[in-house]
PDB file of C-alpha atoms in Angstrom:
ATOM      1  CA  UNK A   1      24.473-176.515  21.148  1.00 62.00           C
ATOM      2  CA  UNK A   2      20.594-176.619  20.855  1.00 78.00           C
ATOM      3  CA  UNK A   3      18.749-179.391  18.798  1.00 88.00           C
ATOM      4  CA  UNK A   4      17.684-177.688  15.127  1.00 93.00           C
ATOM      5  CA  UNK A   5      14.016-177.814  16.263  1.00 94.00           C
ATOM      6  CA  UNK A   6      14.594-176.365  19.399  1.00 96.00           C
ATOM      7  CA  UNK A   7      16.792-173.348  17.857  1.00 95.00           C
ATOM      8  CA  UNK A   8      14.657-173.003  15.189  1.00 96.00           C
ATOM      9  CA  UNK A   9      11.569-172.634  17.759  1.00 97.00           C
ATOM     10  CA  UNK A  10      13.620-169.992  19.918  1.00 97.00           C
ATOM     11  CA  UNK A  11      14.587-168.027  16.663  1.00 97.00           C
ATOM     12  CA  UNK A  12      11.145-167.864  15.724  1.00 97.00           C
ATOM     13  CA  UNK A  13       9.771-166.932  19.619  1.00 97.00           C
ATOM     14  CA  UNK A  14      12.574-164.054  19.666  1.00 97.00           C
ATOM     15  CA  UNK A  15      10.913-162.876  16.275  1.00 97.00           C
ATOM     16  CA  UNK A  16       7.528-162.711  17.811  1.00 98.00           C
ATOM     17  CA  UNK A  17       8.386-161.189  20.998  1.00 98.00           C
ATOM     18  CA  UNK A  18      10.221-158.751  19.132  1.00 98.00           C
ATOM     19  CA  UNK A  19       7.126-157.804  17.068  1.00 98.00           C
ATOM     20  CA  UNK A  20       4.511-158.014  19.680  1.00 98.00           C
ATOM     21  CA  UNK A  21       6.555-155.031  22.197  1.00 98.00           C
ATOM     22  CA  UNK A  22       6.581-151.448  21.317  1.00 98.00           C
ATOM     23  CA  UNK A  23       8.458-149.781  18.783  1.00 98.00           C
ATOM     24  CA  UNK A  24      11.469-147.834  20.344  1.00 97.00           C
ATOM     25  CA  UNK A  25      10.362-144.807  18.383  1.00 97.00           C
ATOM     26  CA  UNK A  26       6.854-144.459  20.135  1.00 97.00           C
ATOM     27  CA  UNK A  27       6.053-142.752  23.169  1.00 98.00           C
ATOM     28  CA  UNK A  28       6.819-143.274  26.354  1.00 98.00           C
ATOM     29  CA  UNK A  29       9.776-144.141  24.902  1.00 98.00           C
ATOM     30  CA  UNK A  30      12.055-144.383  27.791  1.00 98.00           C
ATOM     31  CA  UNK A  31       9.245-147.055  28.897  1.00 98.00           C
ATOM     32  CA  UNK A  32       9.357-149.067  25.540  1.00 98.00           C
ATOM     33  CA  UNK A  33      13.032-148.839  25.686  1.00 98.00           C
ATOM     34  CA  UNK A  34      13.036-150.552  29.063  1.00 98.00           C
ATOM     35  CA  UNK A  35      10.549-153.259  27.917  1.00 98.00           C
ATOM     36  CA  UNK A  36      12.551-154.086  24.974  1.00 98.00           C
ATOM     37  CA  UNK A  37      15.909-154.251  27.497  1.00 97.00           C
ATOM     38  CA  UNK A  38      13.932-156.391  29.927  1.00 97.00           C
ATOM     39  CA  UNK A  39      12.584-158.674  27.237  1.00 97.00           C
ATOM     40  CA  UNK A  40      15.139-158.875  24.449  1.00 97.00           C
ATOM     41  CA  UNK A  41      18.560-159.446  25.561  1.00 90.00           C
ATOM     42  CA  UNK A  42      19.549-162.754  25.557  1.00 85.00           C
ATOM     43  CA  UNK A  43      17.709-165.364  27.430  1.00 87.00           C
ATOM     44  CA  UNK A  44      17.293-169.247  27.338  1.00 90.00           C
ATOM     45  CA  UNK A  45      13.752-169.143  26.274  1.00 96.00           C
ATOM     46  CA  UNK A  46      13.161-172.083  27.895  1.00 96.00           C
ATOM     47  CA  UNK A  47       9.195-171.445  28.400  1.00 98.00           C
ATOM     48  CA  UNK A  48       8.283-170.592  24.922  1.00 98.00           C
ATOM     49  CA  UNK A  49      10.431-173.898  23.847  1.00 98.00           C
ATOM     50  CA  UNK A  50       7.874-175.714  26.166  1.00 98.00           C
ATOM     51  CA  UNK A  51       4.991-174.074  25.055  1.00 98.00           C
ATOM     52  CA  UNK A  52       6.205-175.483  21.351  1.00 98.00           C
ATOM     53  CA  UNK A  53       7.502-178.720  21.968  1.00 98.00           C
ATOM     54  CA  UNK A  54       4.356-179.740  23.783  1.00 98.00           C
ATOM     55  CA  UNK A  55       2.300-178.282  21.241  1.00 98.00           C
ATOM     56  CA  UNK A  56       3.919-180.218  18.727  1.00 97.00           C
ATOM     57  CA  UNK A  57       3.108-183.313  20.371  1.00 97.00           C
ATOM     58  CA  UNK A  58      -0.020-182.717  19.821  1.00 98.00           C
ATOM     59  CA  UNK A  59       0.233-181.507  16.179  1.00 97.00           C
ATOM     60  CA  UNK A  60      -0.662-178.135  17.273  1.00 98.00           C
ATOM     61  CA  UNK A  61      -0.712-175.092  14.908  1.00 97.00           C
ATOM     62  CA  UNK A  62       2.663-173.321  15.227  1.00 97.00           C
ATOM     63  CA  UNK A  63       0.967-170.204  14.591  1.00 98.00           C
ATOM     64  CA  UNK A  64      -1.565-170.726  17.398  1.00 98.00           C
ATOM     65  CA  UNK A  65       1.519-171.452  19.808  1.00 98.00           C
ATOM     66  CA  UNK A  66       3.243-167.985  18.867  1.00 98.00           C
ATOM     67  CA  UNK A  67       0.694-166.363  21.306  1.00 98.00           C
ATOM     68  CA  UNK A  68       1.192-168.292  24.425  1.00 98.00           C
ATOM     69  CA  UNK A  69       5.033-168.838  23.977  1.00 98.00           C
ATOM     70  CA  UNK A  70       5.095-164.844  23.697  1.00 98.00           C
ATOM     71  CA  UNK A  71       2.878-164.521  26.082  1.00 98.00           C
ATOM     72  CA  UNK A  72       4.490-166.685  28.671  1.00 98.00           C
ATOM     73  CA  UNK A  73       7.853-164.966  28.204  1.00 98.00           C
ATOM     74  CA  UNK A  74       6.558-161.454  28.929  1.00 98.00           C
ATOM     75  CA  UNK A  75       5.636-162.407  32.222  1.00 98.00           C
ATOM     76  CA  UNK A  76       8.663-164.371  32.718  1.00 97.00           C
ATOM     77  CA  UNK A  77      10.327-161.141  31.752  1.00 97.00           C
ATOM     78  CA  UNK A  78       8.192-158.915  34.168  1.00 98.00           C
ATOM     79  CA  UNK A  79       8.731-161.045  37.057  1.00 97.00           C
ATOM     80  CA  UNK A  80      12.755-160.507  36.456  1.00 96.00           C
ATOM     81  CA  UNK A  81      12.581-157.411  36.174  1.00 97.00           C
ATOM     82  CA  UNK A  82      10.393-156.715  39.394  1.00 97.00           C
ATOM     83  CA  UNK A  83      12.654-159.476  41.190  1.00 95.00           C
ATOM     84  CA  UNK A  84      15.859-157.750  40.606  1.00 96.00           C
ATOM     85  CA  UNK A  85      14.587-154.585  42.439  1.00 97.00           C
ATOM     86  CA  UNK A  86      16.064-152.916  45.393  1.00 96.00           C
ATOM     87  CA  UNK A  87      13.289-153.716  47.190  1.00 94.00           C
ATOM     88  CA  UNK A  88      13.059-157.613  46.322  1.00 93.00           C
ATOM     89  CA  UNK A  89      16.500-159.309  45.334  1.00 90.00           C
ATOM     90  CA  UNK A  90      18.242-156.019  44.621  1.00 92.00           C
ATOM     91  CA  UNK A  91      20.645-157.248  41.980  1.00 93.00           C
ATOM     92  CA  UNK A  92      22.756-155.145  39.095  1.00 94.00           C
ATOM     93  CA  UNK A  93      22.952-158.007  36.481  1.00 92.00           C
ATOM     94  CA  UNK A  94      21.015-160.297  34.677  1.00 92.00           C
ATOM     95  CA  UNK A  95      21.780-161.932  31.216  1.00 86.00           C
ATOM     96  CA  UNK A  96      25.066-160.522  31.437  1.00 87.00           C
ATOM     97  CA  UNK A  97      23.343-157.121  31.192  1.00 93.00           C
ATOM     98  CA  UNK A  98      22.746-154.520  33.667  1.00 95.00           C
ATOM     99  CA  UNK A  99      19.393-154.910  35.155  1.00 97.00           C
ATOM    100  CA  UNK A 100      16.600-152.658  34.075  1.00 97.00           C
ATOM    101  CA  UNK A 101      16.364-150.643  37.582  1.00 98.00           C
ATOM    102  CA  UNK A 102      20.127-149.968  37.091  1.00 97.00           C
ATOM    103  CA  UNK A 103      20.287-149.459  32.956  1.00 97.00           C
ATOM    104  CA  UNK A 104      17.214-146.991  33.338  1.00 98.00           C
ATOM    105  CA  UNK A 105      15.614-146.061  36.836  1.00 97.00           C
ATOM    106  CA  UNK A 106      13.720-147.868  39.569  1.00 98.00           C
ATOM    107  CA  UNK A 107      10.472-145.891  38.763  1.00 98.00           C
ATOM    108  CA  UNK A 108      10.804-146.927  35.051  1.00 98.00           C
ATOM    109  CA  UNK A 109      11.527-150.838  35.809  1.00 98.00           C
ATOM    110  CA  UNK A 110       8.355-150.946  37.999  1.00 98.00           C
ATOM    111  CA  UNK A 111       6.351-149.465  34.951  1.00 98.00           C
ATOM    112  CA  UNK A 112       8.062-151.645  32.662  1.00 98.00           C
ATOM    113  CA  UNK A 113       7.272-154.680  34.548  1.00 98.00           C
ATOM    114  CA  UNK A 114       3.816-153.530  35.028  1.00 98.00           C
ATOM    115  CA  UNK A 115       3.084-153.363  31.098  1.00 98.00           C
ATOM    116  CA  UNK A 116       5.037-156.580  30.272  1.00 98.00           C
ATOM    117  CA  UNK A 117       2.401-158.261  32.457  1.00 98.00           C
ATOM    118  CA  UNK A 118      -0.569-156.158  30.880  1.00 98.00           C
ATOM    119  CA  UNK A 119       0.949-156.770  27.178  1.00 98.00           C
ATOM    120  CA  UNK A 120       1.466-160.807  27.946  1.00 98.00           C
ATOM    121  CA  UNK A 121      -2.811-161.067  28.506  1.00 98.00           C
ATOM    122  CA  UNK A 122      -3.203-158.789  25.723  1.00 98.00           C
ATOM    123  CA  UNK A 123      -0.980-161.189  22.930  1.00 98.00           C
ATOM    124  CA  UNK A 124      -3.004-163.856  24.527  1.00 98.00           C
ATOM    125  CA  UNK A 125      -6.641-162.718  24.037  1.00 98.00           C
ATOM    126  CA  UNK A 126      -6.116-162.188  20.413  1.00 98.00           C
ATOM    127  CA  UNK A 127      -4.672-165.871  20.110  1.00 98.00           C
ATOM    128  CA  UNK A 128      -5.927-167.499  16.619  1.00 98.00           C
ATOM    129  CA  UNK A 129      -7.645-170.514  18.469  1.00 98.00           C
ATOM    130  CA  UNK A 130     -11.267-171.121  19.551  1.00 98.00           C
ATOM    131  CA  UNK A 131     -12.744-169.219  22.215  1.00 98.00           C
ATOM    132  CA  UNK A 132     -12.798-171.898  24.204  1.00 98.00           C
ATOM    133  CA  UNK A 133      -9.138-172.539  24.144  1.00 98.00           C
ATOM    134  CA  UNK A 134      -8.274-168.928  24.484  1.00 98.00           C
ATOM    135  CA  UNK A 135     -10.392-168.658  27.756  1.00 98.00           C
ATOM    136  CA  UNK A 136      -8.333-171.528  29.128  1.00 98.00           C
ATOM    137  CA  UNK A 137      -5.037-170.078  28.032  1.00 98.00           C
ATOM    138  CA  UNK A 138      -5.939-166.772  30.102  1.00 98.00           C
ATOM    139  CA  UNK A 139      -7.166-168.675  33.076  1.00 98.00           C
ATOM    140  CA  UNK A 140      -3.841-170.953  32.849  1.00 98.00           C
ATOM    141  CA  UNK A 141      -1.615-168.045  32.812  1.00 98.00           C
ATOM    142  CA  UNK A 142      -3.149-165.713  35.006  1.00 98.00           C
ATOM    143  CA  UNK A 143      -3.384-168.736  37.800  1.00 98.00           C
ATOM    144  CA  UNK A 144       0.398-169.437  37.472  1.00 98.00           C
ATOM    145  CA  UNK A 145       1.859-165.711  37.616  1.00 98.00           C
ATOM    146  CA  UNK A 146      -0.594-165.209  40.686  1.00 98.00           C
ATOM    147  CA  UNK A 147      -0.645-165.655  44.327  1.00 98.00           C
ATOM    148  CA  UNK A 148      -1.184-168.908  44.313  1.00 97.00           C
ATOM    149  CA  UNK A 149       1.393-169.454  41.351  1.00 98.00           C
ATOM    150  CA  UNK A 150       4.569-167.456  40.653  1.00 98.00           C
ATOM    151  CA  UNK A 151       4.074-164.308  43.256  1.00 97.00           C
ATOM    152  CA  UNK A 152       2.855-166.811  45.875  1.00 98.00           C
ATOM    153  CA  UNK A 153       6.303-168.479  45.385  1.00 96.00           C
ATOM    154  CA  UNK A 154       7.981-165.124  45.486  1.00 95.00           C
ATOM    155  CA  UNK A 155       6.376-163.830  48.764  1.00 95.00           C
ATOM    156  CA  UNK A 156       7.320-166.813  49.975  1.00 93.00           C
ATOM    157  CA  UNK A 157      10.829-166.535  49.152  1.00 91.00           C
ATOM    158  CA  UNK A 158      11.187-163.287  50.629  1.00 90.00           C
ATOM    159  CA  UNK A 159       9.929-164.382  53.834  1.00 89.00           C
ATOM    160  CA  UNK A 160      12.580-167.196  53.972  1.00 88.00           C
ATOM    161  CA  UNK A 161      15.521-164.454  53.129  1.00 82.00           C
ATOM    162  CA  UNK A 162      17.715-163.756  56.111  1.00 82.00           C
ATOM    163  CA  UNK A 163      16.586-167.318  57.759  1.00 77.00           C
ATOM    164  CA  UNK A 164      17.033-169.437  54.896  1.00 67.00           C
ATOM    165  CA  UNK A 165      18.039-172.281  57.264  1.00 74.00           C
ATOM    166  CA  UNK A 166      14.554-172.480  59.164  1.00 81.00           C
ATOM    167  CA  UNK A 167      12.722-173.897  56.369  1.00 89.00           C
ATOM    168  CA  UNK A 168      12.503-177.630  55.776  1.00 92.00           C
ATOM    169  CA  UNK A 169      12.932-179.251  52.429  1.00 93.00           C
ATOM    170  CA  UNK A 170       9.244-179.986  51.707  1.00 95.00           C
ATOM    171  CA  UNK A 171       8.799-176.083  52.556  1.00 94.00           C
ATOM    172  CA  UNK A 172      11.578-175.438  50.018  1.00 94.00           C
ATOM    173  CA  UNK A 173      10.140-177.776  47.258  1.00 96.00           C
ATOM    174  CA  UNK A 174       6.828-176.036  47.866  1.00 96.00           C
ATOM    175  CA  UNK A 175       7.810-172.244  47.451  1.00 96.00           C
ATOM    176  CA  UNK A 176       9.713-173.142  44.010  1.00 95.00           C
ATOM    177  CA  UNK A 177       6.810-175.487  42.646  1.00 96.00           C
ATOM    178  CA  UNK A 178       5.327-172.125  42.868  1.00 97.00           C
ATOM    179  CA  UNK A 179       8.016-169.448  42.023  1.00 96.00           C
ATOM    180  CA  UNK A 180       9.290-171.526  39.312  1.00 95.00           C
ATOM    181  CA  UNK A 181       7.529-174.096  38.813  1.00 97.00           C
ATOM    182  CA  UNK A 182       4.181-172.541  38.029  1.00 98.00           C
ATOM    183  CA  UNK A 183       5.211-170.797  35.159  1.00 98.00           C
ATOM    184  CA  UNK A 184       6.872-173.749  33.609  1.00 98.00           C
ATOM    185  CA  UNK A 185       3.705-176.090  34.249  1.00 98.00           C
ATOM    186  CA  UNK A 186       1.715-173.016  32.182  1.00 98.00           C
ATOM    187  CA  UNK A 187       4.039-173.016  29.511  1.00 98.00           C
ATOM    188  CA  UNK A 188       3.557-177.032  28.968  1.00 98.00           C
ATOM    189  CA  UNK A 189      -0.171-176.668  29.827  1.00 98.00           C
ATOM    190  CA  UNK A 190      -0.865-173.993  26.954  1.00 98.00           C
ATOM    191  CA  UNK A 191       1.230-175.571  24.197  1.00 98.00           C
ATOM    192  CA  UNK A 192      -1.313-179.276  24.965  1.00 98.00           C
ATOM    193  CA  UNK A 193      -4.017-177.122  25.033  1.00 98.00           C
ATOM    194  CA  UNK A 194      -3.565-175.582  21.539  1.00 98.00           C
ATOM    195  CA  UNK A 195      -3.405-179.226  20.572  1.00 98.00           C
ATOM    196  CA  UNK A 196      -6.463-180.303  22.384  1.00 97.00           C
ATOM    197  CA  UNK A 197      -4.699-182.687  24.730  1.00 98.00           C
ATOM    198  CA  UNK A 198      -6.908-184.837  26.456  1.00 97.00           C
ATOM    199  CA  UNK A 199      -6.921-185.284  30.525  1.00 97.00           C
ATOM    200  CA  UNK A 200      -4.845-188.221  30.619  1.00 98.00           C
ATOM    201  CA  UNK A 201      -2.273-186.646  28.495  1.00 98.00           C
ATOM    202  CA  UNK A 202      -2.404-183.205  30.590  1.00 98.00           C
ATOM    203  CA  UNK A 203      -1.738-184.914  33.831  1.00 98.00           C
ATOM    204  CA  UNK A 204       1.275-186.435  32.617  1.00 98.00           C
ATOM    205  CA  UNK A 205       2.395-183.468  31.229  1.00 98.00           C
ATOM    206  CA  UNK A 206       2.126-181.962  34.587  1.00 98.00           C
ATOM    207  CA  UNK A 207       4.054-184.211  36.007  1.00 98.00           C
ATOM    208  CA  UNK A 208       6.752-183.472  33.646  1.00 98.00           C
ATOM    209  CA  UNK A 209       6.567-179.960  34.240  1.00 98.00           C
ATOM    210  CA  UNK A 210       6.490-180.637  37.936  1.00 98.00           C
ATOM    211  CA  UNK A 211       9.887-182.336  37.786  1.00 98.00           C
ATOM    212  CA  UNK A 212      11.418-180.101  35.501  1.00 98.00           C
ATOM    213  CA  UNK A 213      10.666-177.006  37.522  1.00 96.00           C
ATOM    214  CA  UNK A 214      11.823-178.142  40.479  1.00 97.00           C
ATOM    215  CA  UNK A 215      14.899-179.616  38.585  1.00 96.00           C
ATOM    216  CA  UNK A 216      15.604-176.282  36.882  1.00 94.00           C
ATOM    217  CA  UNK A 217      15.411-175.009  40.500  1.00 94.00           C
ATOM    218  CA  UNK A 218      17.823-177.439  41.788  1.00 95.00           C
ATOM    219  CA  UNK A 219      20.470-176.953  39.292  1.00 95.00           C
ATOM    220  CA  UNK A 220      19.805-173.033  39.590  1.00 91.00           C
ATOM    221  CA  UNK A 221      20.978-173.456  43.332  1.00 92.00           C
ATOM    222  CA  UNK A 222      23.974-175.473  42.715  1.00 93.00           C
ATOM    223  CA  UNK A 223      24.925-173.249  39.781  1.00 92.00           C
ATOM    224  CA  UNK A 224      25.168-170.335  42.407  1.00 88.00           C
ATOM    225  CA  UNK A 225      27.578-172.166  44.426  1.00 89.00           C
ATOM    226  CA  UNK A 226      29.464-173.540  41.443  1.00 86.00           C
ATOM    227  CA  UNK A 227      29.540-170.651  38.822  1.00 72.00           C
ATOM    228  CA  UNK A 228      30.412-167.116  38.471  1.00 67.00           C
ATOM    229  CA  UNK A 229      28.867-164.216  37.596  1.00 61.00           C
ATOM    230  CA  UNK A 230      30.387-163.795  34.165  1.00 57.00           C
ATOM    231  CA  UNK A 231      29.399-167.578  33.270  1.00 60.00           C
ATOM    232  CA  UNK A 232      25.615-167.248  34.845  1.00 57.00           C
ATOM    233  CA  UNK A 233      24.834-163.763  33.430  1.00 60.00           C
ATOM    234  CA  UNK A 234      24.002-162.779  37.044  1.00 54.00           C
ATOM    235  CA  UNK A 235      25.645-161.931  40.271  1.00 63.00           C
ATOM    236  CA  UNK A 236      26.645-165.446  41.695  1.00 58.00           C
ATOM    237  CA  UNK A 237      26.691-166.320  45.376  1.00 59.00           C
ATOM    238  CA  UNK A 238      24.090-163.958  46.191  1.00 64.00           C
ATOM    239  CA  UNK A 239      21.894-166.767  47.628  1.00 63.00           C
ATOM    240  CA  UNK A 240      24.336-167.594  50.483  1.00 60.00           C
ATOM    241  CA  UNK A 241      25.316-163.639  50.929  1.00 60.00           C
ATOM    242  CA  UNK A 242      21.470-163.136  51.754  1.00 68.00           C
ATOM    243  CA  UNK A 243      20.803-166.408  53.468  1.00 73.00           C
ATOM    244  CA  UNK A 244      18.704-167.551  51.467  1.00 78.00           C
ATOM    245  CA  UNK A 245      16.919-171.097  51.609  1.00 85.00           C
ATOM    246  CA  UNK A 246      18.446-173.428  48.990  1.00 91.00           C
ATOM    247  CA  UNK A 247      19.265-177.036  47.948  1.00 94.00           C
ATOM    248  CA  UNK A 248      23.006-176.882  48.903  1.00 93.00           C
ATOM    249  CA  UNK A 249      22.581-174.819  52.142  1.00 91.00           C
ATOM    250  CA  UNK A 250      20.011-177.215  53.644  1.00 93.00           C
ATOM    251  CA  UNK A 251      21.061-180.953  52.374  1.00 94.00           C
ATOM    252  CA  UNK A 252      24.400-180.507  50.912  1.00 94.00           C
ATOM    253  CA  UNK A 253      26.207-180.629  47.296  1.00 95.00           C
ATOM    254  CA  UNK A 254      25.839-184.238  46.788  1.00 95.00           C
ATOM    255  CA  UNK A 255      22.313-184.858  47.835  1.00 96.00           C
ATOM    256  CA  UNK A 256      21.432-181.918  46.085  1.00 96.00           C
ATOM    257  CA  UNK A 257      22.847-183.907  42.618  1.00 95.00           C
ATOM    258  CA  UNK A 258      21.242-186.839  43.875  1.00 96.00           C
ATOM    259  CA  UNK A 259      17.878-185.111  43.769  1.00 96.00           C
ATOM    260  CA  UNK A 260      18.496-183.209  40.225  1.00 95.00           C
ATOM    261  CA  UNK A 261      19.156-187.108  39.269  1.00 95.00           C
ATOM    262  CA  UNK A 262      15.723-188.016  40.918  1.00 97.00           C
ATOM    263  CA  UNK A 263      13.794-185.580  39.560  1.00 97.00           C
ATOM    264  CA  UNK A 264      15.495-186.333  35.534  1.00 96.00           C
ATOM    265  CA  UNK A 265      14.127-189.796  36.119  1.00 97.00           C
ATOM    266  CA  UNK A 266      10.641-188.596  36.971  1.00 98.00           C
ATOM    267  CA  UNK A 267      10.609-186.770  33.912  1.00 98.00           C
ATOM    268  CA  UNK A 268      11.534-189.588  31.770  1.00 98.00           C
ATOM    269  CA  UNK A 269       8.953-191.981  33.337  1.00 98.00           C
ATOM    270  CA  UNK A 270       6.284-188.987  32.902  1.00 98.00           C
ATOM    271  CA  UNK A 271       6.806-188.976  28.847  1.00 98.00           C
ATOM    272  CA  UNK A 272       7.261-192.723  28.621  1.00 98.00           C
ATOM    273  CA  UNK A 273       4.067-193.087  27.690  1.00 98.00           C
ATOM    274  CA  UNK A 274       4.600-190.583  24.553  1.00 98.00           C
ATOM    275  CA  UNK A 275       7.465-192.643  23.231  1.00 97.00           C
ATOM    276  CA  UNK A 276       9.718-190.882  20.650  1.00 96.00           C
ATOM    277  CA  UNK A 277       7.236-187.982  20.063  1.00 96.00           C
ATOM    278  CA  UNK A 278       8.311-186.233  23.321  1.00 98.00           C
ATOM    279  CA  UNK A 279      11.819-185.693  21.984  1.00 97.00           C
ATOM    280  CA  UNK A 280      11.649-182.323  22.197  1.00 97.00           C
ATOM    281  CA  UNK A 281      10.185-182.257  25.815  1.00 98.00           C
ATOM    282  CA  UNK A 282      13.087-184.525  26.981  1.00 97.00           C
ATOM    283  CA  UNK A 283      15.526-182.470  25.240  1.00 96.00           C
ATOM    284  CA  UNK A 284      14.549-179.332  26.994  1.00 96.00           C
ATOM    285  CA  UNK A 285      14.680-181.834  30.495  1.00 96.00           C
ATOM    286  CA  UNK A 286      18.084-182.408  29.484  1.00 94.00           C
ATOM    287  CA  UNK A 287      18.981-178.723  29.142  1.00 91.00           C
ATOM    288  CA  UNK A 288      17.629-178.104  32.621  1.00 89.00           C
ATOM    289  CA  UNK A 289      19.403-180.656  34.101  1.00 88.00           C
ATOM    290  CA  UNK A 290      22.762-180.252  32.320  1.00 87.00           C
ATOM    291  CA  UNK A 291      22.913-176.242  32.122  1.00 79.00           C
ATOM    292  CA  UNK A 292      25.979-174.221  32.881  1.00 73.00           C
ATOM    293  CA  UNK A 293      24.208-171.577  33.111  1.00 68.00           C
TER     294      UNK A 293
END
């Protein structure tokens, strides 16, 4: 069960996402239905929660945080739509529901992902913050989503599929710092930027976010081995079937759990200077480490 504050932020983010997406009765209806299917059918909302938690650390206005929270979730949703496509991960299940290309069709899924990405930047461009902060938010998200961030990590992941055993642990961690970690780091940075955080605090939050993003992926790899599709909300066992590079495959389950514990401690160390004010970020770190889906 989520902490009450986290639950409130998740509800707020869900409402803001629903309001930002095109209505179902607006043409092209199939495209808009696919976009809403991709975004609104569940999900942990980890990235919007990180925006609100890091922003709250610096007393940022919750209204100012809504735009980056929505934008980062739209980017995340678009990445999942494209990741599930037959040319990429080729998956039929996401969040316990048919993936977008299964529920609609492949062409609509491609367009839905494209439109979600465009909408993210439109939302962010209208963020109710000063011009300098708005530009910084746009720069942070664009960099995190591009070839030196999420898309670059996805490219490395595709290159390793089918020969996962050839990667070193360092290469695998680099891959996931881009594929998963870049958006998590951006979420934390954008929230803190809305609260005018200084460079020292941003550096500490970068350390926290880097550990969190990697911990999230290590836990995901463990769950792919131990979980089942009904619990995970996506197809279990696909990493092994596709010979993907994963932490359990490279270093074993116990070493993966040990690495998760190290990352958990790294998060704690990074947040220590903030004291009790960082309680929400600590709770989100625990969710990443302890989650069962």
